[in-house]
Amino acid sequence: MEEAGMIQRLFKMSEIAQFDHKQGKKNLFYETDQTAGAVWCLEPGQEIPTHAHAKADDLWICIQGTGTFYPAQGEEIEITVGDLILSRPGEQHGMKNTGQERFICVGVATPLPLDFIPK
């Protein structure tokens, strides 16, 4: 039970993870002045567009499904449950759910504000 005035510290994946049948869904579950956390939910065939951040690290933790990660132009790496992917400032990153089941990864990015540079 959360005490009055206490900042939420415990999050339930079952309450955060939501899918959209039209496109991959980013479910932001916390944000501070320095860091943001999101749960990415992708149906088969959906993707996180390939991009970079000028000044932020972006960590993805794969917790369900399989997919293809795009670390650089023309490069592909298969990813699955238990994989942790770190993209440093300026490094390209994007992915596609290439599996037959839903894909979920937790993303943590810092520092904010977070820009989006399409690649």
PDB file of C-alpha atoms in Angstrom:
ATOM      1  CA  MET A   1       0.000   0.000   0.000  1.00  0.00           C
ATOM      2  CA  GLU A   2       1.322   3.436  -0.914  1.00  0.00           C
ATOM      3  CA  GLU A   3       1.570   5.983   1.897  1.00  0.00           C
ATOM      4  CA  ALA A   4       0.227   9.474   1.252  1.00  0.00           C
ATOM      5  CA  GLY A   5       2.902  11.671  -0.295  1.00  0.00           C
ATOM      6  CA  MET A   6       5.255   8.767  -1.119  1.00  0.00           C
ATOM      7  CA  ILE A   7       6.513   8.657  -4.706  1.00  0.00           C
ATOM      8  CA  GLN A   8       5.624   5.411  -6.473  1.00  0.00           C
ATOM      9  CA  ARG A   9       8.539   2.970  -6.544  1.00  0.00           C
ATOM     10  CA  LEU A  10       6.848  -0.343  -7.338  1.00  0.00           C
ATOM     11  CA  PHE A  11       5.343  -0.884 -10.773  1.00  0.00           C
ATOM     12  CA  LYS A  12       3.364  -3.875 -12.049  1.00  0.00           C
ATOM     13  CA  MET A  13       4.094  -5.002 -15.611  1.00  0.00           C
ATOM     14  CA  SER A  14       0.528  -6.306 -15.867  1.00  0.00           C
ATOM     15  CA  GLU A  15      -0.735  -2.748 -15.282  1.00  0.00           C
ATOM     16  CA  ILE A  16       1.742  -1.033 -17.637  1.00  0.00           C
ATOM     17  CA  ALA A  17       2.080  -3.273 -20.701  1.00  0.00           C
ATOM     18  CA  GLN A  18      -0.499  -2.281 -23.300  1.00  0.00           C
ATOM     19  CA  PHE A  19      -0.516  -3.127 -26.996  1.00  0.00           C
ATOM     20  CA  ASP A  20      -1.929  -1.260 -29.992  1.00  0.00           C
ATOM     21  CA  HIS A  21      -2.887  -3.389 -33.015  1.00  0.00           C
ATOM     22  CA  LYS A  22      -1.993  -0.497 -35.381  1.00  0.00           C
ATOM     23  CA  GLN A  23       1.586   0.282 -34.208  1.00  0.00           C
ATOM     24  CA  GLY A  24       4.173  -0.422 -31.526  1.00  0.00           C
ATOM     25  CA  LYS A  25       3.233   1.198 -28.229  1.00  0.00           C
ATOM     26  CA  LYS A  26       5.528   3.055 -25.840  1.00  0.00           C
ATOM     27  CA  ASN A  27       4.084   2.969 -22.312  1.00  0.00           C
ATOM     28  CA  LEU A  28       5.890   5.572 -20.204  1.00  0.00           C
ATOM     29  CA  PHE A  29       5.730   4.473 -16.564  1.00  0.00           C
ATOM     30  CA  TYR A  30       8.018   6.981 -14.853  1.00  0.00           C
ATOM     31  CA  GLU A  31       9.948  10.156 -15.538  1.00  0.00           C
ATOM     32  CA  THR A  32      12.171  12.284 -13.323  1.00  0.00           C
ATOM     33  CA  ASP A  33      14.276  15.335 -14.129  1.00  0.00           C
ATOM     34  CA  GLN A  34      17.067  12.935 -15.177  1.00  0.00           C
ATOM     35  CA  THR A  35      15.645   9.593 -16.332  1.00  0.00           C
ATOM     36  CA  ALA A  36      12.650   8.053 -18.104  1.00  0.00           C
ATOM     37  CA  GLY A  37      11.395   4.476 -18.130  1.00  0.00           C
ATOM     38  CA  ALA A  38       9.056   2.941 -20.686  1.00  0.00           C
ATOM     39  CA  VAL A  39       7.671  -0.460 -21.585  1.00  0.00           C
ATOM     40  CA  TRP A  40       7.671  -1.048 -25.343  1.00  0.00           C
ATOM     41  CA  CYS A  41       4.970  -3.447 -26.551  1.00  0.00           C
ATOM     42  CA  LEU A  42       5.094  -4.727 -30.130  1.00  0.00           C
ATOM     43  CA  GLU A  43       2.779  -7.107 -31.942  1.00  0.00           C
ATOM     44  CA  PRO A  44       4.427  -9.346 -34.589  1.00  0.00           C
ATOM     45  CA  GLY A  45       5.685  -7.173 -37.459  1.00  0.00           C
ATOM     46  CA  GLN A  46       5.635  -3.897 -35.478  1.00  0.00           C
ATOM     47  CA  GLU A  47       8.797  -1.892 -34.857  1.00  0.00           C
ATOM     48  CA  ILE A  48      10.551   0.826 -32.918  1.00  0.00           C
ATOM     49  CA  PRO A  49      11.827   3.226 -35.594  1.00  0.00           C
ATOM     50  CA  THR A  50      15.593   3.363 -36.012  1.00  0.00           C
ATOM     51  CA  HIS A  51      16.936   6.475 -34.301  1.00  0.00           C
ATOM     52  CA  ALA A  52      19.630   7.910 -32.018  1.00  0.00           C
ATOM     53  CA  HIS A  53      19.846  10.361 -29.121  1.00  0.00           C
ATOM     54  CA  ALA A  54      22.462  13.140 -29.106  1.00  0.00           C
ATOM     55  CA  LYS A  55      23.252  13.072 -25.376  1.00  0.00           C
ATOM     56  CA  ALA A  56      21.414  10.107 -23.833  1.00  0.00           C
ATOM     57  CA  ASP A  57      22.130   6.462 -23.120  1.00  0.00           C
ATOM     58  CA  ASP A  58      19.214   4.142 -23.908  1.00  0.00           C
ATOM     59  CA  LEU A  59      19.066   0.696 -22.283  1.00  0.00           C
ATOM     60  CA  TRP A  60      16.580  -1.915 -23.528  1.00  0.00           C
ATOM     61  CA  ILE A  61      15.851  -5.060 -21.494  1.00  0.00           C
ATOM     62  CA  CYS A  62      14.034  -7.779 -23.464  1.00  0.00           C
ATOM     63  CA  ILE A  63      11.477  -9.608 -21.331  1.00  0.00           C
ATOM     64  CA  GLN A  64       9.173 -11.322 -23.851  1.00  0.00           C
ATOM     65  CA  GLY A  65       9.407 -12.504 -27.464  1.00  0.00           C
ATOM     66  CA  THR A  66      12.078 -12.325 -30.149  1.00  0.00           C
ATOM     67  CA  GLY A  67      13.014  -9.673 -32.634  1.00  0.00           C
ATOM     68  CA  THR A  68      15.668  -8.068 -34.785  1.00  0.00           C
ATOM     69  CA  PHE A  69      17.802  -5.204 -33.451  1.00  0.00           C
ATOM     70  CA  TYR A  70      19.319  -2.649 -35.847  1.00  0.00           C
ATOM     71  CA  PRO A  71      22.639  -1.402 -34.341  1.00  0.00           C
ATOM     72  CA  ALA A  72      23.891   0.300 -37.528  1.00  0.00           C
ATOM     73  CA  GLN A  73      22.884   0.866 -41.127  1.00  0.00           C
ATOM     74  CA  GLY A  74      22.604  -2.535 -42.851  1.00  0.00           C
ATOM     75  CA  GLU A  75      23.290  -4.538 -39.644  1.00  0.00           C
ATOM     76  CA  GLU A  76      20.872  -6.874 -37.858  1.00  0.00           C
ATOM     77  CA  ILE A  77      21.147  -8.863 -34.618  1.00  0.00           C
ATOM     78  CA  GLU A  78      18.553 -11.332 -33.312  1.00  0.00           C
ATOM     79  CA  ILE A  79      17.374 -10.443 -29.800  1.00  0.00           C
ATOM     80  CA  THR A  80      15.327 -12.409 -27.299  1.00  0.00           C
ATOM     81  CA  VAL A  81      14.291 -12.714 -23.651  1.00  0.00           C
ATOM     82  CA  GLY A  82      17.139 -11.872 -21.289  1.00  0.00           C
ATOM     83  CA  ASP A  83      19.085  -9.680 -23.729  1.00  0.00           C
ATOM     84  CA  LEU A  84      20.153  -6.212 -22.570  1.00  0.00           C
ATOM     85  CA  ILE A  85      20.995  -3.683 -25.269  1.00  0.00           C
ATOM     86  CA  LEU A  86      22.861  -0.457 -24.535  1.00  0.00           C
ATOM     87  CA  SER A  87      22.921   2.399 -27.047  1.00  0.00           C
ATOM     88  CA  ARG A  88      25.224   5.250 -26.125  1.00  0.00           C
ATOM     89  CA  PRO A  89      24.806   8.850 -27.332  1.00  0.00           C
ATOM     90  CA  GLY A  90      24.782   9.007 -31.129  1.00  0.00           C
ATOM     91  CA  GLU A  91      24.511   5.226 -31.610  1.00  0.00           C
ATOM     92  CA  GLN A  92      21.734   4.031 -33.909  1.00  0.00           C
ATOM     93  CA  HIS A  93      19.101   1.746 -32.422  1.00  0.00           C
ATOM     94  CA  GLY A  94      15.772   0.378 -33.536  1.00  0.00           C
ATOM     95  CA  MET A  95      14.079  -3.000 -33.634  1.00  0.00           C
ATOM     96  CA  LYS A  96      11.319  -5.055 -35.169  1.00  0.00           C
ATOM     97  CA  ASN A  97       9.256  -7.867 -33.695  1.00  0.00           C
ATOM     98  CA  THR A  98      10.173 -10.621 -36.137  1.00  0.00           C
ATOM     99  CA  GLY A  99       8.761 -13.390 -33.956  1.00  0.00           C
ATOM    100  CA  GLN A 100       5.318 -14.983 -33.854  1.00  0.00           C
ATOM    101  CA  GLU A 101       4.388 -13.723 -30.365  1.00  0.00           C
ATOM    102  CA  ARG A 102       4.148 -10.335 -28.701  1.00  0.00           C
ATOM    103  CA  PHE A 103       7.430  -8.600 -27.858  1.00  0.00           C
ATOM    104  CA  ILE A 104       8.032  -6.558 -24.697  1.00  0.00           C
ATOM    105  CA  CYS A 105      11.145  -4.652 -23.660  1.00  0.00           C
ATOM    106  CA  VAL A 106      11.764  -2.193 -20.860  1.00  0.00           C
ATOM    107  CA  GLY A 107      13.617   0.961 -21.876  1.00  0.00           C
ATOM    108  CA  VAL A 108      15.511   3.294 -19.557  1.00  0.00           C
ATOM    109  CA  ALA A 109      17.003   6.507 -20.949  1.00  0.00           C
ATOM    110  CA  THR A 110      19.143   9.181 -19.327  1.00  0.00           C
ATOM    111  CA  PRO A 111      19.822  12.106 -19.199  1.00  0.00           C
ATOM    112  CA  LEU A 112      16.725  14.020 -20.145  1.00  0.00           C
ATOM    113  CA  PRO A 113      15.500  15.833 -22.119  1.00  0.00           C
ATOM    114  CA  LEU A 114      15.480  13.014 -24.671  1.00  0.00           C
ATOM    115  CA  ASP A 115      15.742  14.001 -28.319  1.00  0.00           C
ATOM    116  CA  PHE A 116      14.879  11.747 -31.264  1.00  0.00           C
ATOM    117  CA  ILE A 117      17.186  11.713 -34.295  1.00  0.00           C
ATOM    118  CA  PRO A 118      15.721   9.546 -37.101  1.00  0.00           C
ATOM    119  CA  LYS A 119      18.244   7.356 -38.930  1.00  0.00           C
TER     120      LYS A 119
END
